[in-house]
Each structure stands twice: as structure tokens, then as C-alpha cells.
PDB file of C-alpha atoms and ligand atoms in Angstrom:
ATOM      1  CA  MET A1305    -123.425  85.714  58.131  1.00  0.00           C
ATOM      2  CA  ILE A1306    -125.153  82.378  57.591  1.00  0.00           C
ATOM      3  CA  ALA A1307    -128.911  82.458  58.537  1.00  0.00           C
ATOM      4  CA  GLU A1308    -130.915  79.290  58.905  1.00  0.00           C
ATOM      5  CA  SER A1309    -134.633  79.538  59.099  1.00  0.00           C
ATOM      6  CA  MET A1310    -137.004  77.150  61.141  1.00  0.00           C
ATOM      7  CA  LYS A1311    -137.876  75.555  57.928  1.00  0.00           C
ATOM      8  CA  GLY A1312    -134.098  74.697  57.704  1.00  0.00           C
ATOM      9  CA  GLU A1313    -133.428  77.039  54.562  1.00  0.00           C
ATOM     10  CA  ARG A1314    -130.004  78.602  54.871  1.00  0.00           C
ATOM     11  CA  ARG A1315    -128.451  81.509  53.017  1.00  0.00           C
ATOM     12  CA  SER A1316    -125.221  83.561  53.378  1.00  0.00           C
ATOM     13  CA  TYR A1317    -125.275  87.281  53.490  1.00  0.00           C
ATOM     14  CA  TYR A1318    -121.813  89.198  52.966  1.00  0.00           C
ATOM     15  CA  ILE A1319    -122.000  92.380  55.156  1.00  0.00           C
ATOM     16  CA  ARG A1320    -119.430  95.246  56.512  1.00  0.00           C
ATOM     17  CA  ILE A1321    -121.086  95.848  59.992  1.00  0.00           C
ATOM     18  CA  SER A1322    -121.957  99.249  61.135  1.00  0.00           C
ATOM     19  CA  ALA A1323    -123.038  99.910  64.551  1.00  0.00           C
ATOM     20  CA  GLU A1324    -126.461 101.516  64.008  1.00  0.00           C
ATOM     21  CA  SER A1325    -127.517  98.709  61.004  1.00  0.00           C
ATOM     22  CA  THR A1326    -129.815  96.071  61.134  1.00  0.00           C
ATOM     23  CA  TYR A1327    -129.867  93.353  58.938  1.00  0.00           C
ATOM     24  CA  SER A1328    -132.692  91.335  57.403  1.00  0.00           C
ATOM     25  CA  THR A1329    -132.253  87.667  56.627  1.00  0.00           C
ATOM     26  CA  ILE A1330    -134.603  84.778  56.051  1.00  0.00           C
ATOM     27  CA  ALA A1331    -134.195  83.789  59.709  1.00  0.00           C
ATOM     28  CA  GLY A1332    -135.253  87.424  60.872  1.00  0.00           C
ATOM     29  CA  VAL A1333    -133.938  90.740  61.498  1.00  0.00           C
ATOM     30  CA  ILE A1334    -130.642  90.939  63.406  1.00  0.00           C
ATOM     31  CA  ALA A1335    -129.125  94.232  64.871  1.00  0.00           C
ATOM     32  CA  ALA A1336    -125.404  95.162  64.620  1.00  0.00           C
ATOM     33  CA  ARG A1337    -125.192  95.527  68.448  1.00  0.00           C
ATOM     34  CA  LYS A1338    -126.178  92.021  68.797  1.00  0.00           C
ATOM     35  CA  ILE A1339    -123.090  90.970  66.645  1.00  0.00           C
ATOM     36  CA  LEU A1340    -120.311  93.699  67.677  1.00  0.00           C
ATOM     37  CA  GLY A1341    -117.835  92.804  70.277  1.00  0.00           C
ATOM     38  CA  LYS A1342    -118.837  88.927  69.614  1.00  0.00           C
ATOM     39  CA  PRO A1343    -116.156  86.602  68.570  1.00  0.00           C
ATOM     40  CA  TRP A1344    -116.168  85.045  65.047  1.00  0.00           C
ATOM     41  CA  GLY A1345    -118.175  81.715  65.116  1.00  0.00           C
ATOM     42  CA  VAL A1346    -120.934  82.969  67.231  1.00  0.00           C
ATOM     43  CA  LEU A1347    -124.204  81.655  66.627  1.00  0.00           C
ATOM     44  CA  LEU A1348    -127.231  83.897  67.672  1.00  0.00           C
ATOM     45  CA  ARG A1349    -130.956  83.107  68.122  1.00  0.00           C
ATOM     46  CA  SER A1350    -133.248  85.166  65.908  1.00  0.00           C
ATOM     47  CA  ARG A1351    -136.886  85.567  65.721  1.00  0.00           C
ATOM     48  CA  LEU A1352    -137.197  83.050  62.714  1.00  0.00           C
ATOM     49  CA  GLY A1353    -134.033  80.951  63.288  1.00  0.00           C
ATOM     50  CA  ALA A1354    -130.460  81.435  64.090  1.00  0.00           C
ATOM     51  CA  VAL A1355    -127.369  83.314  62.510  1.00  0.00           C
ATOM     52  CA  ALA A1356    -123.928  82.295  62.685  1.00  0.00           C
ATOM     53  CA  VAL A1357    -121.467  85.303  62.264  1.00  0.00           C
ATOM     54  CA  VAL A1358    -118.552  83.801  60.464  1.00  0.00           C
ATOM     55  CA  LYS A1359    -115.228  85.116  58.947  1.00  0.00           C
ATOM     56  CA  PRO A1360    -115.359  85.191  55.234  1.00  0.00           C
ATOM     57  CA  SER A1361    -113.231  82.442  53.704  1.00  0.00           C
ATOM     58  CA  ILE A1362    -111.217  83.307  50.782  1.00  0.00           C
ATOM     59  CA  ALA A1363    -113.678  82.337  48.377  1.00  0.00           C
ATOM     60  CA  GLU A1364    -116.161  84.522  50.085  1.00  0.00           C
ATOM     61  CA  LEU A1365    -114.210  87.430  50.368  1.00  0.00           C
ATOM     62  CA  MET A1366    -113.812  87.340  46.459  1.00  0.00           C
ATOM     63  CA  GLU A1367    -117.708  86.827  46.213  1.00  0.00           C
ATOM     64  CA  GLY A1368    -118.726  89.339  48.377  1.00  0.00           C
ATOM     65  CA  PHE A1369    -116.122  91.841  49.021  1.00  0.00           C
ATOM     66  CA  TYR A1370    -113.760  91.774  45.863  1.00  0.00           C
ATOM     67  CA  GLU A1371    -113.615  94.868  43.301  1.00  0.00           C
ATOM     68  CA  ARG A1372    -114.569  93.675  39.942  1.00  0.00           C
ATOM     69  CA  ARG A1373    -113.148  95.354  36.972  1.00  0.00           C
ATOM     70  CA  THR A1374    -113.197  92.740  34.562  1.00  0.00           C
ATOM     71  CA  GLN A1375    -114.707  89.493  33.593  1.00  0.00           C
ATOM     72  CA  VAL A1376    -113.397  87.249  36.649  1.00  0.00           C
ATOM     73  CA  ILE A1377    -112.568  83.591  36.988  1.00  0.00           C
ATOM     74  CA  TYR A1378    -114.486  81.924  39.684  1.00  0.00           C
ATOM     75  CA  PRO A1379    -113.595  79.205  42.089  1.00  0.00           C
ATOM     76  CA  LYS A1380    -115.013  76.203  40.172  1.00  0.00           C
ATOM     77  CA  ASP A1381    -111.973  77.484  37.326  1.00  0.00           C
ATOM     78  CA  SER A1382    -109.591  78.764  39.446  1.00  0.00           C
ATOM     79  CA  GLY A1383    -108.951  76.071  41.870  1.00  0.00           C
ATOM     80  CA  LEU A1384    -108.186  73.423  38.802  1.00  0.00           C
ATOM     81  CA  ILE A1385    -106.172  76.126  37.179  1.00  0.00           C
ATOM     82  CA  ALA A1386    -103.942  76.634  40.107  1.00  0.00           C
ATOM     83  CA  ILE A1387    -103.629  72.641  40.098  1.00  0.00           C
ATOM     84  CA  LEU A1388    -102.975  72.275  36.658  1.00  0.00           C
ATOM     85  CA  ALA A1389    -100.386  75.303  36.473  1.00  0.00           C
ATOM     86  CA  GLY A1390     -98.603  73.607  39.457  1.00  0.00           C
ATOM     87  CA  ALA A1391     -99.231  76.701  41.948  1.00  0.00           C
ATOM     88  CA  ARG A1392     -97.121  74.963  44.976  1.00  0.00           C
ATOM     89  CA  PRO A1393     -94.529  76.918  47.432  1.00  0.00           C
ATOM     90  CA  GLU A1394     -91.646  76.238  45.345  1.00  0.00           C
ATOM     91  CA  ALA A1395     -92.917  77.358  42.019  1.00  0.00           C
ATOM     92  CA  ARG A1396     -92.249  80.606  40.013  1.00  0.00           C
ATOM     93  CA  LEU A1397     -95.300  81.490  37.662  1.00  0.00           C
ATOM     94  CA  LEU A1398     -96.325  84.030  35.599  1.00  0.00           C
ATOM     95  CA  GLU A1399     -99.953  85.175  34.884  1.00  0.00           C
ATOM     96  CA  ALA A1400    -101.184  87.393  32.070  1.00  0.00           C
ATOM     97  CA  GLY A1401    -103.711  89.302  32.529  1.00  0.00           C
ATOM     98  CA  VAL A1402    -104.175  89.692  36.175  1.00  0.00           C
ATOM     99  CA  GLY A1403    -107.532  91.570  35.748  1.00  0.00           C
ATOM    100  CA  SER A1404    -109.361  92.085  39.150  1.00  0.00           C
ATOM    101  CA  GLY A1405    -106.913  89.615  40.583  1.00  0.00           C
ATOM    102  CA  PHE A1406    -109.664  86.568  41.309  1.00  0.00           C
ATOM    103  CA  LEU A1407    -107.347  84.024  39.825  1.00  0.00           C
ATOM    104  CA  THR A1408    -104.198  85.728  40.992  1.00  0.00           C
ATOM    105  CA  THR A1409    -105.564  85.117  44.656  1.00  0.00           C
ATOM    106  CA  VAL A1410    -105.919  81.405  44.012  1.00  0.00           C
ATOM    107  CA  LEU A1411    -102.720  81.207  42.340  1.00  0.00           C
ATOM    108  CA  ALA A1412    -101.123  82.891  45.485  1.00  0.00           C
ATOM    109  CA  MET A1413    -102.825  80.785  47.890  1.00  0.00           C
ATOM    110  CA  GLY A1414    -100.750  77.915  46.434  1.00  0.00           C
ATOM    111  CA  LEU A1415     -97.677  79.789  46.057  1.00  0.00           C
ATOM    112  CA  CYS A1416     -97.327  81.734  49.113  1.00  0.00           C
ATOM    113  CA  PRO A1417     -95.247  82.212  51.159  1.00  0.00           C
ATOM    114  CA  THR A1418     -92.050  80.911  49.230  1.00  0.00           C
ATOM    115  CA  GLY A1419     -93.161  80.634  45.532  1.00  0.00           C
ATOM    116  CA  ARG A1420     -93.255  83.621  43.275  1.00  0.00           C
ATOM    117  CA  LEU A1421     -96.205  84.927  40.973  1.00  0.00           C
ATOM    118  CA  ILE A1422     -95.195  87.858  38.437  1.00  0.00           C
ATOM    119  CA  GLY A1423     -98.763  89.281  37.414  1.00  0.00           C
ATOM    120  CA  LEU A1424     -98.749  91.101  34.070  1.00  0.00           C
ATOM    121  CA  ASP A1425    -101.644  93.316  32.635  1.00  0.00           C
ATOM    122  CA  VAL A1426    -101.764  96.004  30.323  1.00  0.00           C
ATOM    123  CA  LYS A1427    -104.261  98.234  32.353  1.00  0.00           C
ATOM    124  CA  ARG A1428    -102.850 100.186  35.447  1.00  0.00           C
ATOM    125  CA  GLU A1429    -106.390 100.501  36.774  1.00  0.00           C
ATOM    126  CA  ASN A1430    -106.926  96.851  36.937  1.00  0.00           C
ATOM    127  CA  LEU A1431    -103.281  96.107  38.317  1.00  0.00           C
ATOM    128  CA  GLU A1432    -104.543  98.614  41.121  1.00  0.00           C
ATOM    129  CA  ALA A1433    -107.843  96.939  41.822  1.00  0.00           C
ATOM    130  CA  ALA A1434    -106.193  93.481  41.853  1.00  0.00           C
ATOM    131  CA  ARG A1435    -103.449  94.951  44.384  1.00  0.00           C
ATOM    132  CA  ARG A1436    -106.144  96.150  46.733  1.00  0.00           C
ATOM    133  CA  ASN A1437    -107.873  92.933  46.226  1.00  0.00           C
ATOM    134  CA  LEU A1438    -105.029  90.855  46.966  1.00  0.00           C
ATOM    135  CA  GLU A1439    -103.970  92.996  50.010  1.00  0.00           C
ATOM    136  CA  SER A1440    -107.478  92.608  51.796  1.00  0.00           C
ATOM    137  CA  ALA A1441    -106.655  88.834  51.503  1.00  0.00           C
ATOM    138  CA  GLY A1442    -103.326  89.121  52.769  1.00  0.00           C
ATOM    139  CA  LEU A1443    -101.904  87.438  49.801  1.00  0.00           C
ATOM    140  CA  LEU A1444     -99.759  90.228  48.166  1.00  0.00           C
ATOM    141  CA  ASP A1445     -96.284  89.424  49.478  1.00  0.00           C
ATOM    142  CA  CYS A1446     -95.325  86.516  47.216  1.00  0.00           C
ATOM    143  CA  VAL A1447     -96.883  88.454  44.048  1.00  0.00           C
ATOM    144  CA  ASP A1448     -95.304  90.927  41.832  1.00  0.00           C
ATOM    145  CA  LEU A1449     -97.808  92.958  39.977  1.00  0.00           C
ATOM    146  CA  LYS A1450     -96.327  94.627  36.564  1.00  0.00           C
ATOM    147  CA  LEU A1451     -97.676  96.664  33.791  1.00  0.00           C
ATOM    148  CA  GLY A1452     -96.801  95.374  30.511  1.00  0.00           C
ATOM    149  CA  ASP A1453     -97.737  93.459  27.251  1.00  0.00           C
ATOM    150  CA  VAL A1454     -96.939  89.786  27.756  1.00  0.00           C
ATOM    151  CA  ARG A1455     -96.648  89.894  23.991  1.00  0.00           C
ATOM    152  CA  ASP A1456     -93.936  91.961  23.834  1.00  0.00           C
ATOM    153  CA  PRO A1457     -90.583  89.897  24.493  1.00  0.00           C
ATOM    154  CA  ALA A1458     -88.953  93.113  26.228  1.00  0.00           C
ATOM    155  CA  ALA A1459     -91.806  93.032  28.897  1.00  0.00           C
ATOM    156  CA  VAL A1460     -90.837  89.445  29.879  1.00  0.00           C
ATOM    157  CA  GLU A1461     -87.303  89.131  29.385  1.00  0.00           C
ATOM    158  CA  GLY A1462     -85.571  87.964  32.160  1.00  0.00           C
ATOM    159  CA  VAL A1463     -88.687  86.907  34.217  1.00  0.00           C
ATOM    160  CA  GLY A1464     -87.791  83.012  34.124  1.00  0.00           C
ATOM    161  CA  PRO A1465     -87.009  80.377  34.426  1.00  0.00           C
ATOM    162  CA  LEU A1466     -90.500  79.609  34.997  1.00  0.00           C
ATOM    163  CA  ASP A1467     -92.303  76.634  36.317  1.00  0.00           C
ATOM    164  CA  GLY A1468     -95.387  77.614  34.476  1.00  0.00           C
ATOM    165  CA  VAL A1469     -97.608  80.252  32.835  1.00  0.00           C
ATOM    166  CA  VAL A1470    -101.400  81.028  32.994  1.00  0.00           C
ATOM    167  CA  LEU A1471    -103.183  82.993  30.336  1.00  0.00           C
ATOM    168  CA  ASP A1472    -106.540  84.940  30.882  1.00  0.00           C
ATOM    169  CA  MET A1473    -106.511  87.270  27.744  1.00  0.00           C
ATOM    170  CA  PRO A1474    -108.263  87.548  24.595  1.00  0.00           C
ATOM    171  CA  ASP A1475    -105.340  86.168  22.426  1.00  0.00           C
ATOM    172  CA  PRO A1476    -103.157  83.743  24.362  1.00  0.00           C
ATOM    173  CA  TRP A1477    -101.778  82.258  21.392  1.00  0.00           C
ATOM    174  CA  SER A1478     -99.689  85.655  20.899  1.00  0.00           C
ATOM    175  CA  ALA A1479     -98.045  85.216  24.199  1.00  0.00           C
ATOM    176  CA  LEU A1480     -96.372  81.895  23.635  1.00  0.00           C
ATOM    177  CA  GLU A1481     -93.867  82.963  21.003  1.00  0.00           C
ATOM    178  CA  SER A1482     -92.200  85.819  23.713  1.00  0.00           C
ATOM    179  CA  LEU A1483     -92.916  83.747  26.931  1.00  0.00           C
ATOM    180  CA  GLY A1484     -91.305  80.480  25.247  1.00  0.00           C
ATOM    181  CA  PRO A1485     -87.333  81.352  26.326  1.00  0.00           C
ATOM    182  CA  GLU A1486     -88.495  81.972  29.630  1.00  0.00           C
ATOM    183  CA  VAL A1487     -90.443  79.038  30.459  1.00  0.00           C
ATOM    184  CA  LYS A1488     -88.547  75.620  31.725  1.00  0.00           C
ATOM    185  CA  PRO A1489     -88.771  72.535  29.108  1.00  0.00           C
ATOM    186  CA  SER A1490     -91.693  70.348  30.256  1.00  0.00           C
ATOM    187  CA  ALA A1491     -93.237  73.232  32.144  1.00  0.00           C
ATOM    188  CA  VAL A1492     -96.939  73.871  31.756  1.00  0.00           C
ATOM    189  CA  ALA A1493     -99.148  77.055  30.311  1.00  0.00           C
ATOM    190  CA  VAL A1494    -102.712  76.828  31.239  1.00  0.00           C
ATOM    191  CA  ALA A1495    -104.847  79.091  28.871  1.00  0.00           C
ATOM    192  CA  PHE A1496    -108.620  80.066  29.942  1.00  0.00           C
ATOM    193  CA  VAL A1497    -110.694  81.186  26.824  1.00  0.00           C
ATOM    194  CA  PRO A1498    -114.399  81.848  27.011  1.00  0.00           C
ATOM    195  CA  THR A1499    -115.248  81.375  23.277  1.00  0.00           C
ATOM    196  CA  SER A1500    -114.776  78.415  20.655  1.00  0.00           C
ATOM    197  CA  THR A1501    -113.351  81.149  18.264  1.00  0.00           C
ATOM    198  CA  GLN A1502    -110.518  81.695  20.843  1.00  0.00           C
ATOM    199  CA  LEU A1503    -110.033  78.134  21.254  1.00  0.00           C
ATOM    200  CA  GLU A1504    -109.814  77.476  17.578  1.00  0.00           C
ATOM    201  CA  LYS A1505    -107.486  80.335  17.154  1.00  0.00           C
ATOM    202  CA  LEU A1506    -105.157  78.906  19.965  1.00  0.00           C
ATOM    203  CA  LEU A1507    -105.094  75.811  18.028  1.00  0.00           C
ATOM    204  CA  ASP A1508    -104.475  77.381  14.750  1.00  0.00           C
ATOM    205  CA  HIS A1509    -101.503  79.680  15.999  1.00  0.00           C
ATOM    206  CA  LEU A1510     -99.578  77.219  18.124  1.00  0.00           C
ATOM    207  CA  PRO A1511     -96.109  78.084  17.840  1.00  0.00           C
ATOM    208  CA  GLY A1512     -92.869  75.889  17.924  1.00  0.00           C
ATOM    209  CA  GLY A1513     -91.789  74.937  21.176  1.00  0.00           C
ATOM    210  CA  TRP A1514     -95.343  74.248  22.681  1.00  0.00           C
ATOM    211  CA  MET A1515     -97.359  71.215  22.644  1.00  0.00           C
ATOM    212  CA  LEU A1516    -100.918  70.800  23.174  1.00  0.00           C
ATOM    213  CA  GLN A1517    -101.604  68.374  26.038  1.00  0.00           C
ATOM    214  CA  GLY A1518    -105.553  68.669  26.391  1.00  0.00           C
ATOM    215  CA  GLY A1519    -108.512  70.534  27.672  1.00  0.00           C
ATOM    216  CA  VAL A1520    -111.255  70.633  30.078  1.00  0.00           C
ATOM    217  CA  GLU A1521    -114.516  72.685  31.197  1.00  0.00           C
ATOM    218  CA  THR A1522    -116.010  72.622  34.556  1.00  0.00           C
ATOM    219  CA  MET A1523    -119.393  72.837  35.767  1.00  0.00           C
ATOM    220  CA  ALA A1524    -120.698  73.390  39.296  1.00  0.00           C
ATOM    221  CA  ARG A1525    -124.165  72.769  41.016  1.00  0.00           C
ATOM    222  CA  THR A1526    -125.434  73.437  44.351  1.00  0.00           C
ATOM    223  CA  ILE A1527    -127.077  70.651  46.540  1.00  0.00           C
ATOM    224  CA  ASN A1528    -130.441  71.366  48.095  1.00  0.00           C
ATOM    225  CA  LEU A1529    -129.853  70.104  51.639  1.00  0.00           C
ATOM    226  CA  SER A1530    -133.752  70.605  53.051  1.00  0.00           C
ATOM    227  CA  PRO A1531    -134.146  67.838  55.651  1.00  0.00           C
ATOM    228  CA  GLY A1532    -135.961  65.063  53.572  1.00  0.00           C
ATOM    229  CA  ALA A1533    -135.901  66.725  50.165  1.00  0.00           C
ATOM    230  CA  VAL A1534    -131.884  66.399  49.406  1.00  0.00           C
ATOM    231  CA  ARG A1535    -131.543  66.910  45.550  1.00  0.00           C
ATOM    232  CA  PRO A1536    -129.579  68.859  43.304  1.00  0.00           C
ATOM    233  CA  GLY A1537    -130.161  72.390  43.782  1.00  0.00           C
ATOM    234  CA  GLU A1538    -131.313  75.107  41.277  1.00  0.00           C
ATOM    235  CA  TRP A1539    -128.269  76.908  40.980  1.00  0.00           C
ATOM    236  CA  LEU A1540    -125.952  75.626  38.080  1.00  0.00           C
ATOM    237  CA  ALA A1541    -122.956  77.059  37.079  1.00  0.00           C
ATOM    238  CA  SER A1542    -122.545  75.662  33.407  1.00  0.00           C
ATOM    239  CA  PHE A1543    -120.241  76.993  31.167  1.00  0.00           C
ATOM    240  CA  THR A1544    -117.843  79.578  31.609  1.00  0.00           C
ATOM    241  CA  GLY A1545    -114.714  79.031  29.600  1.00  0.00           C
ATOM    242  CA  TYR A1546    -112.392  76.228  28.141  1.00  0.00           C
ATOM    243  CA  ILE A1547    -109.226  75.346  30.124  1.00  0.00           C
ATOM    244  CA  VAL A1548    -106.340  74.564  27.702  1.00  0.00           C
ATOM    245  CA  VAL A1549    -103.242  72.826  29.068  1.00  0.00           C
ATOM    246  CA  LEU A1550    -100.069  73.087  26.734  1.00  0.00           C
ATOM    247  CA  ARG A1551     -96.484  71.881  27.608  1.00  0.00           C
ATOM    248  CA  ARG A1552     -93.173  73.585  26.804  1.00  0.00           C
ATOM    249  CA  VAL A1553     -90.911  71.052  24.508  1.00  0.00           C
ATOM    250  CA  VAL A1554     -87.623  71.201  23.096  1.00  0.00           C
ATOM    251  CA  GLN A1555     -86.274  69.348  20.243  1.00  0.00           C
ATOM    252  CA  GLY A1556     -84.095  65.883  21.072  1.00  0.00           C
TER     253      GLY A1556
HETATM  254  C1  SAM B2847    -110.869  88.659  31.604  1.00  0.00           C
HETATM  255  S1  SAM B2847    -109.559  89.814  32.315  1.00  0.00           S
HETATM  256  C2  SAM B2847    -108.644  88.519  33.512  1.00  0.00           C
HETATM  257  C3  SAM B2847    -109.394  88.213  34.648  1.00  0.00           C
HETATM  258  C4  SAM B2847    -108.713  87.633  35.862  1.00  0.00           C
HETATM  259  N1  SAM B2847    -107.973  86.478  35.412  1.00  0.00           N
HETATM  260  C5  SAM B2847    -109.359  87.550  37.074  1.00  0.00           C
HETATM  261  O1  SAM B2847    -109.741  86.463  37.384  1.00  0.00           O
HETATM  262  O2  SAM B2847    -109.603  88.471  37.666  1.00  0.00           O
HETATM  263  C6  SAM B2847    -108.307  89.939  30.857  1.00  0.00           C
HETATM  264  C7  SAM B2847    -107.469  90.773  31.463  1.00  0.00           C
HETATM  265  O3  SAM B2847    -106.198  90.673  30.421  1.00  0.00           O
HETATM  266  C8  SAM B2847    -105.546  91.845  30.307  1.00  0.00           C
HETATM  267  N2  SAM B2847    -104.805  91.975  29.188  1.00  0.00           N
HETATM  268  C9  SAM B2847    -105.099  91.826  27.564  1.00  0.00           C
HETATM  269  N3  SAM B2847    -104.348  91.468  26.700  1.00  0.00           N
HETATM  270  C10 SAM B2847    -103.191  91.451  27.530  1.00  0.00           C
HETATM  271  C11 SAM B2847    -101.786  91.410  27.398  1.00  0.00           C
HETATM  272  N4  SAM B2847    -101.518  91.416  25.876  1.00  0.00           N
HETATM  273  N5  SAM B2847    -100.871  91.354  28.206  1.00  0.00           N
HETATM  274  C12 SAM B2847    -101.310  91.457  29.742  1.00  0.00           C
HETATM  275  N6  SAM B2847    -102.490  91.632  30.010  1.00  0.00           N
HETATM  276  C13 SAM B2847    -103.458  91.536  28.850  1.00  0.00           C
HETATM  277  C14 SAM B2847    -106.649  92.879  30.130  1.00  0.00           C
HETATM  278  O4  SAM B2847    -106.312  94.294  30.280  1.00  0.00           O
HETATM  279  C15 SAM B2847    -107.585  92.223  31.345  1.00  0.00           C
HETATM  280  O5  SAM B2847    -107.312  92.867  32.548  1.00  0.00           O
END
């Protein structure tokens, strides 16, 4: 629900509706019985403003309803990673580790229905949570979730030829050697690392057949949209991690 108070303040609420409940919002209290049976998008007047009942977007599903078993990648980073990795309907990508499936979701949005994502993780329980999350978003069909260590050549043998790889794991440099033969020349590897120590290790341990292309970090800030007082908002997501782009290269 999106509530708007008479003062023009807005806030989103993520709710699973149950028949007898009431929900407190900045626009007053809304009873479930006023919502049930109404179509998505209905705007309801309340005592202190109005409430719109909207279907959650994929970003809102992740924010409000996904299970979190691990640190996750947020839309400010995952959207960019998906573009950099080339997540489009004709691509075949590999992702390690899948974790809670937040980044997997955004990659699948670009790949489905005709592309393919092979998602690897060493922890079965993380893969299971990711599977439930992807299923709730309707994005499981183009994703193969596999238990395995991406550093083990036997675990990745035959997954290629890959158009790109995405690495969100503690030691991405260790995955590049085993993945090399499965990745098409010129294809991209995108690594996300939250610390400078990991970034330096990635630079120091780059195996042959890979070339560093560049790195970027992202920041996102809300905008205060109050009438007469439009200005930068108080909420700022500053540093979350470094995004590093590498290319698969072959000797000429
Ligand atoms: C930070 S979490 C990934 C979060 C995920 N990107 C998301 O947005 O939900 C890191 C994951 O990497 C997995 N992992 C660690 N080492 C791995 C390896 N060698 N091969 C595959 N997965 C690995 C961990 O089990 C963990 O689930």
C-alpha cells in the first residue's frame, strides 16, 4: 500500500492481508475489509489522507517479501550489474554465489524467457531460499540452481559456452581459473566485492586469460517530494560494494 497524508507525506507499506486485520499508516488506520475484493490500484480515502492498494513490483517483492539468508545485492547495484553482464533474452550466464537470490532475480528479469542462468552456490539452504524467492516472482523458469563450488573445475565443466559470469562470493579471483574454458572470448565477468582488501586480492590474483576493464561503485538517494520543499531526501545508500568488470581474452 502507498499511504499519502493530508500534509503530502508518502510512505509504502508491505503487507500480507488477512481478513480481520487493520493497518496503521501515516494516512490513518485502514481495515482489511475495505481492501479485500477491490482491484489492484484502488485508491481508498482514509481519515487522514488516502491509501493506494498496489501490486508489489519486483523491487518491492524483494524489499518487503523475499527471504534473506545472506547479505544481498540491492537494486541500486543489481540493475547495473545485470546491464554490465549482458543479461538479455539470448544470453547464457553463470552466477556464483546465488545466496538469497536477489541478484539472481534481476539477472533473470533480463534473461527470461529465452536466455539461461546457471546459478551456483555451496550452501543447499541458500539455494532453497533463492528458489522460493524466484518462484514467488515468477522467474524460476529460465534459472538452473545448482549446488557446487565454482572454484572446482568439475563443478563447472560443460556449463558453457557462457556469454558472461557474475560473481558475488568472498574470493571471486579463485573462480576465474576454473570458469575460463567455459567463457566465450570477449565475454564479461562482473565481480561484486564489499571490501578494498578483496578488491586488491582480485587485482593481485588475476589469472591468465582475463583482462581488467574497469570498476564502479553506486550511490542512491531519495528525493523529498513535499510540495514547496522539493530537495534531496534524508535516505542515502552510499557504499555497498565495488563492481569490477573483467573480459575474457585469448592470445592473438
Ligand atoms: C553474499 S552471498 C550472495 C548474495 C546474493 N548475490 C544475493 O543478492 O542474494 C554469497 C554467497 O556465495 C556463496 N559462495 C561462497 N563461496 C562460493 C563458491 N566457492 N562457489 C559458489 N558459491 C559460493 C555463499 O554460500 C553465499 O550464499
